[in-house]
mmCIF file of C-alpha atoms in Angstrom:
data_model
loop_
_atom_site.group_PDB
_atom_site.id
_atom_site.type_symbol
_atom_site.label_atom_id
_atom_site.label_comp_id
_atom_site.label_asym_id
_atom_site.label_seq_id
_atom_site.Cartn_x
_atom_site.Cartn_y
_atom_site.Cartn_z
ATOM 1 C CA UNK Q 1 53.225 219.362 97.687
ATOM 2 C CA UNK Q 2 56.000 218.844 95.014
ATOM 3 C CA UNK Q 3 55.376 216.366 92.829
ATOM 4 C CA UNK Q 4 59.009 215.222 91.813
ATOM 5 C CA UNK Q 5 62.536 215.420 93.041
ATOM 6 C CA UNK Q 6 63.841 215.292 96.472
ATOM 7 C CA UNK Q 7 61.526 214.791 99.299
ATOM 8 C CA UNK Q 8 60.368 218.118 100.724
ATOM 9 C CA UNK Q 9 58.296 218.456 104.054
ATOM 10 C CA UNK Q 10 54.442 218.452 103.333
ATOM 11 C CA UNK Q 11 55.297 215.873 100.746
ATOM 12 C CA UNK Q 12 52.427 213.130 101.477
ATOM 13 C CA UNK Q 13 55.017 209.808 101.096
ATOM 14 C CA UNK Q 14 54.320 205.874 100.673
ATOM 15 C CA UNK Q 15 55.941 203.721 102.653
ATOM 16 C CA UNK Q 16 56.215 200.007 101.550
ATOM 17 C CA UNK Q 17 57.988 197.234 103.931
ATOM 18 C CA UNK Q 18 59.323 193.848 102.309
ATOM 19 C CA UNK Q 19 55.712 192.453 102.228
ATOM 20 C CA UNK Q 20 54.405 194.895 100.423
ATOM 21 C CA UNK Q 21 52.202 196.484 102.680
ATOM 22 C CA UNK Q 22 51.628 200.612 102.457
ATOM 23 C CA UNK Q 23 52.125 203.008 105.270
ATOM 24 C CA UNK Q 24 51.191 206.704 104.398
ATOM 25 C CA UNK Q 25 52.789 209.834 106.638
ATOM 26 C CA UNK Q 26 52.907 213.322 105.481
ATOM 27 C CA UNK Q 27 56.578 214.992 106.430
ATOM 28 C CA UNK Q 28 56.658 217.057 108.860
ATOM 29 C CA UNK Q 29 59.902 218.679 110.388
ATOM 30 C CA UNK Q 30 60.721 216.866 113.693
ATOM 31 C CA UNK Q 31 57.632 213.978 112.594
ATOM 32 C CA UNK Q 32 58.057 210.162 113.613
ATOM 33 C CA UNK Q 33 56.235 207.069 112.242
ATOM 34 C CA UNK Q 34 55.794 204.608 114.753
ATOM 35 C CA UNK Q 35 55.196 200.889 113.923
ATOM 36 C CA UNK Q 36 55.592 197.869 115.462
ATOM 37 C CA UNK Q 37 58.446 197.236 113.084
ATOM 38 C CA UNK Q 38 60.224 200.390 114.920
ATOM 39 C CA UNK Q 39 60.365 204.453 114.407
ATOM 40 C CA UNK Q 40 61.930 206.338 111.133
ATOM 41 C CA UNK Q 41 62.129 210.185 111.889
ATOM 42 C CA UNK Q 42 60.488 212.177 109.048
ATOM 43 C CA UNK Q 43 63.720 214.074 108.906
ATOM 44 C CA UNK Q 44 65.529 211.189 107.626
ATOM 45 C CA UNK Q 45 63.281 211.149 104.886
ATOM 46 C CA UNK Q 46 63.414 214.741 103.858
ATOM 47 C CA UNK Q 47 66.175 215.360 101.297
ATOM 48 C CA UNK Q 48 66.205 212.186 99.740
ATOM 49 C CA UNK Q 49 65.325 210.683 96.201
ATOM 50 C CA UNK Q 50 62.387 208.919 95.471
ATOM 51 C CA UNK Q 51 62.377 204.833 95.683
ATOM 52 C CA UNK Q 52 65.262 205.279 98.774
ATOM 53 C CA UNK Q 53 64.940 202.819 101.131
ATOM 54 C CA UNK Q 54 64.845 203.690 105.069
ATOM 55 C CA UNK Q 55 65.454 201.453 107.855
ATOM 56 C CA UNK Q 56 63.878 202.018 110.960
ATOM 57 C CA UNK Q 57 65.117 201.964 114.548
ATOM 58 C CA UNK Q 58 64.412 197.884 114.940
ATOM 59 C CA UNK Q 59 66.502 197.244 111.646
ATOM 60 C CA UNK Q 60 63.379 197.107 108.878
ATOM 61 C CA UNK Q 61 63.397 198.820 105.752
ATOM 62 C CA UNK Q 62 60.755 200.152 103.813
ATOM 63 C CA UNK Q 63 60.878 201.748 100.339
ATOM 64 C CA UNK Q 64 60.031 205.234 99.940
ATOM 65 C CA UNK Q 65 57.776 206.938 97.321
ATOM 66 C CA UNK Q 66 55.275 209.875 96.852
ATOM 67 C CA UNK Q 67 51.844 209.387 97.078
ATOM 68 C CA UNK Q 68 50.109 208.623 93.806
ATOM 69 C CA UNK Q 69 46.564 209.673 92.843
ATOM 70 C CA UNK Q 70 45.633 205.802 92.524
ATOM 71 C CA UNK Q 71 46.731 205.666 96.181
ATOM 72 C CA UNK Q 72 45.256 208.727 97.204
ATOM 73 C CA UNK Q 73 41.949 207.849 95.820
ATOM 74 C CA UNK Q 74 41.773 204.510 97.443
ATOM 75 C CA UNK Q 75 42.695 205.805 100.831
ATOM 76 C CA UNK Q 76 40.982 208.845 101.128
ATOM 77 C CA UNK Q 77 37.585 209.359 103.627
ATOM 78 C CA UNK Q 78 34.891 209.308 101.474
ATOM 79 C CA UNK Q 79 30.718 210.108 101.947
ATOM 80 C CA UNK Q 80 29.824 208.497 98.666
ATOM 81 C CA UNK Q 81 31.336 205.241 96.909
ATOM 82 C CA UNK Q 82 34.225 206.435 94.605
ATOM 83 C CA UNK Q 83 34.819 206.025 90.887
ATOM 84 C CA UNK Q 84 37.871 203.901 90.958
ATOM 85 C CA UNK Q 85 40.564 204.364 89.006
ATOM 86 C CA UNK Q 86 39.832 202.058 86.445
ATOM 87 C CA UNK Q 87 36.685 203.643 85.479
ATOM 88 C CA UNK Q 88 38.450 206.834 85.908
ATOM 89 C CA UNK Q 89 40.794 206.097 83.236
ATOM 90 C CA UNK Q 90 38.666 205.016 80.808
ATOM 91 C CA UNK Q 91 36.499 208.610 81.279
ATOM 92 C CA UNK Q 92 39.209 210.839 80.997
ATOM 93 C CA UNK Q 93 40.830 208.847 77.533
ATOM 94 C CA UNK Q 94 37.415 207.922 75.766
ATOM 95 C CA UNK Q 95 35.523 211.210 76.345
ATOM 96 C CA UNK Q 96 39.002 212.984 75.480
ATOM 97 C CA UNK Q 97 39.146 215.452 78.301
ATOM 98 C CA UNK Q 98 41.673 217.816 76.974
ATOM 99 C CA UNK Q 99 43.737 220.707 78.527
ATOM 100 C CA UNK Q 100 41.800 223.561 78.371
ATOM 101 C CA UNK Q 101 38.461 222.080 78.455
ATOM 102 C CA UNK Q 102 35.456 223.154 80.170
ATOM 103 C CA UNK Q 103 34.135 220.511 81.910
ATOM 104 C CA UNK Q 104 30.628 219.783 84.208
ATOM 105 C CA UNK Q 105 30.784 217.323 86.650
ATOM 106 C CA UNK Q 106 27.057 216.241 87.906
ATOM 107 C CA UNK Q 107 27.452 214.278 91.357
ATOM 108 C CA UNK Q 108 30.906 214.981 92.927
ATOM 109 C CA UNK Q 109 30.512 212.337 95.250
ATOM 110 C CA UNK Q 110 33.824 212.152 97.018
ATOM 111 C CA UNK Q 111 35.838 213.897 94.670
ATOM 112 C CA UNK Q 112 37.730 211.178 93.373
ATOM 113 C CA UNK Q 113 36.757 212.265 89.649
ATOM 114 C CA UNK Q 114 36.860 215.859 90.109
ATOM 115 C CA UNK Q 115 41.066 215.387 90.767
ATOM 116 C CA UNK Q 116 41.367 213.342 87.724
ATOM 117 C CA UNK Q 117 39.191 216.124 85.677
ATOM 118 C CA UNK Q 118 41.295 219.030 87.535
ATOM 119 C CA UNK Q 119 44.463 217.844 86.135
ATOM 120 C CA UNK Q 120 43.604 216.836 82.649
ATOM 121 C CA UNK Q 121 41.595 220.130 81.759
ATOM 122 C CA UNK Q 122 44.767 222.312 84.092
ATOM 123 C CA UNK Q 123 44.656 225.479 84.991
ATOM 124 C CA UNK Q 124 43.310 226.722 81.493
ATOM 125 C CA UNK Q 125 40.560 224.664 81.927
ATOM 126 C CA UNK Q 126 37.365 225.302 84.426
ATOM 127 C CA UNK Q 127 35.635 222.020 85.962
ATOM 128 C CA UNK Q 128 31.974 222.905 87.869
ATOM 129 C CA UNK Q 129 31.236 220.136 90.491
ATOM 130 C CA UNK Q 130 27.772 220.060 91.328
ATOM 131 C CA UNK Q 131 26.396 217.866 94.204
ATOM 132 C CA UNK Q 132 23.167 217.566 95.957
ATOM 133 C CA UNK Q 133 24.494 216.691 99.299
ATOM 134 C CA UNK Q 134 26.060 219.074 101.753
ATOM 135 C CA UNK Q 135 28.201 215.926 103.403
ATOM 136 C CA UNK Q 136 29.231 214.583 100.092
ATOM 137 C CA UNK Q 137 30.497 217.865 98.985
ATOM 138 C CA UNK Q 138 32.600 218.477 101.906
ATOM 139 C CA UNK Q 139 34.293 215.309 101.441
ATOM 140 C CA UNK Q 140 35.089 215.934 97.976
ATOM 141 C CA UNK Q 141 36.899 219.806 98.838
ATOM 142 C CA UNK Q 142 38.374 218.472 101.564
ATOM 143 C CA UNK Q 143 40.103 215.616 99.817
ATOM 144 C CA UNK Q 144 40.565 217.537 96.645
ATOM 145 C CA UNK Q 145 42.230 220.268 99.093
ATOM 146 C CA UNK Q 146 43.951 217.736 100.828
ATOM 147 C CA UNK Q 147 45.534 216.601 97.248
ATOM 148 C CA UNK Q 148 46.145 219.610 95.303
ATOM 149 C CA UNK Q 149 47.594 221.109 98.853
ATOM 150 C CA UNK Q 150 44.824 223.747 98.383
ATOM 151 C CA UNK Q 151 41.589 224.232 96.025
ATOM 152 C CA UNK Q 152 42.576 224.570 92.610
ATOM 153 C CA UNK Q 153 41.278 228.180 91.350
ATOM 154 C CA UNK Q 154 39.717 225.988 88.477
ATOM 155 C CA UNK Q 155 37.723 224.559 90.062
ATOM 156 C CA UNK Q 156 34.486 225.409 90.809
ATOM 157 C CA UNK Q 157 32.026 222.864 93.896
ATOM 158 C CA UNK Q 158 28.635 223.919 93.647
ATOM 159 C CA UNK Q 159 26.293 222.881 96.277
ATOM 160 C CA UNK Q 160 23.081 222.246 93.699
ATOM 161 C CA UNK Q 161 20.740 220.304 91.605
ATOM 162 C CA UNK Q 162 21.648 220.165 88.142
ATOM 163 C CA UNK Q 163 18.319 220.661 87.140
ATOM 164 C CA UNK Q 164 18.432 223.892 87.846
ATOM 165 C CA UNK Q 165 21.782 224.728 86.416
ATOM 166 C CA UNK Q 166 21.445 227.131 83.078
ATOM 167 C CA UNK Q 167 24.188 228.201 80.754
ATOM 168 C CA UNK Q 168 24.811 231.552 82.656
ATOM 169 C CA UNK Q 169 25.807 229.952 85.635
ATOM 170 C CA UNK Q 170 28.471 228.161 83.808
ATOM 171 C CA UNK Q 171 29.449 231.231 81.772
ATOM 172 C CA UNK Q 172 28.249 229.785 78.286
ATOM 173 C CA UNK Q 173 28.242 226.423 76.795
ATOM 174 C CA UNK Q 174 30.912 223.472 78.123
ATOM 175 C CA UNK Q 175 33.163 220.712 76.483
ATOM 176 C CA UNK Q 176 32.239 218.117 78.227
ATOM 177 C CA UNK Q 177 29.784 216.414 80.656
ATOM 178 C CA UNK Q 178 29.999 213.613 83.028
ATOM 179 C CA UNK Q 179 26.824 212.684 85.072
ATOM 180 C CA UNK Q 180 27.320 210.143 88.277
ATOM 181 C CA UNK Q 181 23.645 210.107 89.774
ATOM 182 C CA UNK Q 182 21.349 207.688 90.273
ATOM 183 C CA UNK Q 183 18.651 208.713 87.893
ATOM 184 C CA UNK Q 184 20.441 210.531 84.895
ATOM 185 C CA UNK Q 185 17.877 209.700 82.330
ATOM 186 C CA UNK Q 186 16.019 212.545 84.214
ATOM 187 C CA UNK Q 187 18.714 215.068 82.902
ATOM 188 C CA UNK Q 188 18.988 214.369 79.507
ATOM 189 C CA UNK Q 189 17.443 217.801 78.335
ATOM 190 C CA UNK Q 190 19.423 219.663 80.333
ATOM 191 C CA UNK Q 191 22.782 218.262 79.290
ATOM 192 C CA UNK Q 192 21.528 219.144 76.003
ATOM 193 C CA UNK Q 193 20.893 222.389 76.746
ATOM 194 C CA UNK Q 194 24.438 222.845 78.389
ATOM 195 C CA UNK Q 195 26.548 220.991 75.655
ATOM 196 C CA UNK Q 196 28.274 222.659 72.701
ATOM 197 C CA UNK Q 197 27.613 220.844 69.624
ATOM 198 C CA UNK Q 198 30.122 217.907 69.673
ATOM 199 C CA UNK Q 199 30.776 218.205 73.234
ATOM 200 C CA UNK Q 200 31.017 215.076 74.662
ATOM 201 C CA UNK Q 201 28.724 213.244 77.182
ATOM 202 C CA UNK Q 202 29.090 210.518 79.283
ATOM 203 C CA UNK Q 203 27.185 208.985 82.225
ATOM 204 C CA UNK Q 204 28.479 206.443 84.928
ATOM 205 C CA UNK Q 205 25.828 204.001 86.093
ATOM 206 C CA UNK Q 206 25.945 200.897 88.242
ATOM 207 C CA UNK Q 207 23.017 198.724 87.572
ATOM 208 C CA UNK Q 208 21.306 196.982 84.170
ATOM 209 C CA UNK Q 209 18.465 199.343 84.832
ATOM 210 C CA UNK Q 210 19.462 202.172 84.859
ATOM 211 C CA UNK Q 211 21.890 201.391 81.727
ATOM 212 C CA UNK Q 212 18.927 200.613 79.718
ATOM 213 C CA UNK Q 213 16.871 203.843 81.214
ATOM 214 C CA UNK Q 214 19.467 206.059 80.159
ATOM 215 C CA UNK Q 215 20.356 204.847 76.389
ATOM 216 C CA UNK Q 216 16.777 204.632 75.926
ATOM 217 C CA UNK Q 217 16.446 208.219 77.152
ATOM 218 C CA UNK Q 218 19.236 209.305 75.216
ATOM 219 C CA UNK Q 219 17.494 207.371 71.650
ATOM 220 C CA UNK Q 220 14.199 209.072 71.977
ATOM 221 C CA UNK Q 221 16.066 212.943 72.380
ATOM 222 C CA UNK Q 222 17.180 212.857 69.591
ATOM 223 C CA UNK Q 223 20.044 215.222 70.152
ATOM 224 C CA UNK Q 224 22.796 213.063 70.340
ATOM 225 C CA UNK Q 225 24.679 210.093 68.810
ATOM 226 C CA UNK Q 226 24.247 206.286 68.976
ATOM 227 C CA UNK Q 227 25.300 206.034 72.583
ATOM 228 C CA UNK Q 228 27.929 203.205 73.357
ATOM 229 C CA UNK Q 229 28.042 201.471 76.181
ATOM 230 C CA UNK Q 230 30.422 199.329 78.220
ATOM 231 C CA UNK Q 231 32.412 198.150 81.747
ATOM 232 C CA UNK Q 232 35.997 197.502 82.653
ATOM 233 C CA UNK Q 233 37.502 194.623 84.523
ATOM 234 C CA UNK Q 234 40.862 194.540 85.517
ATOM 235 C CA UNK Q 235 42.570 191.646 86.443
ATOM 236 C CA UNK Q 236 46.066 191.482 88.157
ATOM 237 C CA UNK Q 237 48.300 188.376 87.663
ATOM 238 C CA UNK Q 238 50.902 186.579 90.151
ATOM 239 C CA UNK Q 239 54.117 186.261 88.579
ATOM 240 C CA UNK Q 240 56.566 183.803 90.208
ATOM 241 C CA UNK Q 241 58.018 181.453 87.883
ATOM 242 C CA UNK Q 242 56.534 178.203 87.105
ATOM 243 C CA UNK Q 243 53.797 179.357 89.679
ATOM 244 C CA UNK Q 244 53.026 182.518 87.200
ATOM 245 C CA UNK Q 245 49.115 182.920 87.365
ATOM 246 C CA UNK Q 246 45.963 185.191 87.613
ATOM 247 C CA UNK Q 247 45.337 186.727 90.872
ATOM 248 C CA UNK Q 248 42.351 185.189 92.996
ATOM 249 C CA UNK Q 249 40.232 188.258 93.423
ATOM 250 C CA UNK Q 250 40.305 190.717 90.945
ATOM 251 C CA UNK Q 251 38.197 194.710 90.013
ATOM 252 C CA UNK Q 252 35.722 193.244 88.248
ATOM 253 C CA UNK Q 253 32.379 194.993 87.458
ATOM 254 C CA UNK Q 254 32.188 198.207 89.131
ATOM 255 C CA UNK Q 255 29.568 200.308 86.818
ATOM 256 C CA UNK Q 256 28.565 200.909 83.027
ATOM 257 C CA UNK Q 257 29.826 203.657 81.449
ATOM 258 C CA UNK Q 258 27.719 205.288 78.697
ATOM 259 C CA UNK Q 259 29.236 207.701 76.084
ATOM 260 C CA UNK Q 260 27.475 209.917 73.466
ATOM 261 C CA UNK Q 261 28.158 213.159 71.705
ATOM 262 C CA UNK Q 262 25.651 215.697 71.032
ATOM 263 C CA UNK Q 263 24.617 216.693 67.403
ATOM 264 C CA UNK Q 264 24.522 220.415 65.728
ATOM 265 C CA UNK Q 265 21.124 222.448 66.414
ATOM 266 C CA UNK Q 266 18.168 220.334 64.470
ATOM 267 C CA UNK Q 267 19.916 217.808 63.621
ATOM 268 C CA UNK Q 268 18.445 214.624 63.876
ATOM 269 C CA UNK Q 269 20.634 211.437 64.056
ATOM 270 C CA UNK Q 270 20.083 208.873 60.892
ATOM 271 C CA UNK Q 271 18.505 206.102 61.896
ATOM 272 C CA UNK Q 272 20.648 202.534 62.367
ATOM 273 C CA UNK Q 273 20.831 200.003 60.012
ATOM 274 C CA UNK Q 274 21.139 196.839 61.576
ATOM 275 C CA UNK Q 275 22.222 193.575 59.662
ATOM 276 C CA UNK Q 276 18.418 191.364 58.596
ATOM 277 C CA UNK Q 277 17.777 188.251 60.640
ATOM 278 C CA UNK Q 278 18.125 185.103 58.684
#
């Protein structure tokens, strides 16, 4: 799948009509996409620039634009609920997932993550994508297959618990780790145990619970920074004019995100100091 110029068949493309509602097709030589709004041959996409316009045999037009990961994401089948793209974001800038990187991924879920981790760390890099589930890790290699166009050769889905995961399997010591899982304060140790010092860790967690189990957790180690902790919330607006105001419904809180990094070999963080009640 190309991811610029010209369309080429196997190119996964958007189609948008005039209200703004998405139609995905994949080209294929000789394809059609039938709506009620009429048929456009897939050939008559083929060849042409991005943000074209085609018109379709009953006269409507619809603009014309790859696939992007945000869409991808939101549309693909999924086992397990996916971490949007908002959340996504703020992993990949805040724990500084650079090219190169050696990354473990704890609870691949649907694979939504492991694509954004895939093409920040490239193919220098090595992500390992453990997940319990059987079902949950098919979905995520078939929809990171489906993206990519085949499995990237740096990546590597493990079908596994992480608490049995030692340095050897991952060939020494990684970057960077990102735990989705609904009891990480379980796997504390281990992350240690897998983290280079200053490697970055981070944890994605839905409920107050299991926020406060996990900075707690992370306190008492020992090992590690002050952890920080915080959500997104994203909020589109309407812009029409006088009528120019905040969208209705908007992504609001989707789950915590925790980051820490973890300190040199016997090091013990200093303790706080915190500002004396009046």
């Amino acid at each position: 799948m190309a991811y610029s110029g010209p369309f080429q068949y196997g190119d996964r493309v958007q189609l948008t009509d005039t209200k703004r509602r998405h139609y995905t097709v994949v080209l294929q030589e000789g394809g059609k996409f039938h709506s009620h709004k009429g048929i456009i041959e897939h050939d008559d996409i083929a060849g042409r620039d991005e943000g074209s316009v085609v018109t379709s045999t009953l006269g409507s037009d619809f603009l014309i634009f790859r696939h992007l990961m945000v869409d991808h994401v939101l549309s693909m089948p999924r086992g397990a609920a996916v971490i949007y793209p908002k959340d996504a974001a703020q992993i990949l800038v805040e724990g500084d997932f650079f090219m190169g990187a050696r990354v473990l991924e704890a609870g691949a879920g649907s694979g939504a993550l492991s694509m954004s981790l895939l093409r920040a760390v490239g193919p220098e890099g090595r992500v390992f994508s453990y997940e319990v589930r059987d079902d949950h890790l098919e979905y995520a290699v078939d929809n990171v297959r489906e993206y990519f166009g085949e499995q990237p050769e740096w990546w590597t889905p493990q079908l596994g618990d992480l608490a049995d995961v030692t340095v050897e399997d991952l060939g020494g010591p990684v970057d960077r780790v990102i735990l989705d899982m609904l009891e990480p304060w379980e796997h504390l140790a281990k992350v240690r145990d897998l983290l280079i010092p200053g490697g970055v860790f981070m944890t994605y967690v839905a409920t107050v619970p299991q926020l406060m189990k996990v900075m707690e957790g992370i306190r008492e180690l020992q090992c590690f920074t002050e952890p920080r902790a915080w959500e997104s919330l994203v909020r589109e607006w309407r812009v029409e004019g006088l009528a120019t105001r905040p969208e209705h419904r908007m992504n609001a809180h989707t789950a915590f995100l925790i980051m820490t990094r973890r300190l040199a070999d016997g090091v013990t963080p200093p303790p706080p100091k915190r500002k004396a009640r009046r």
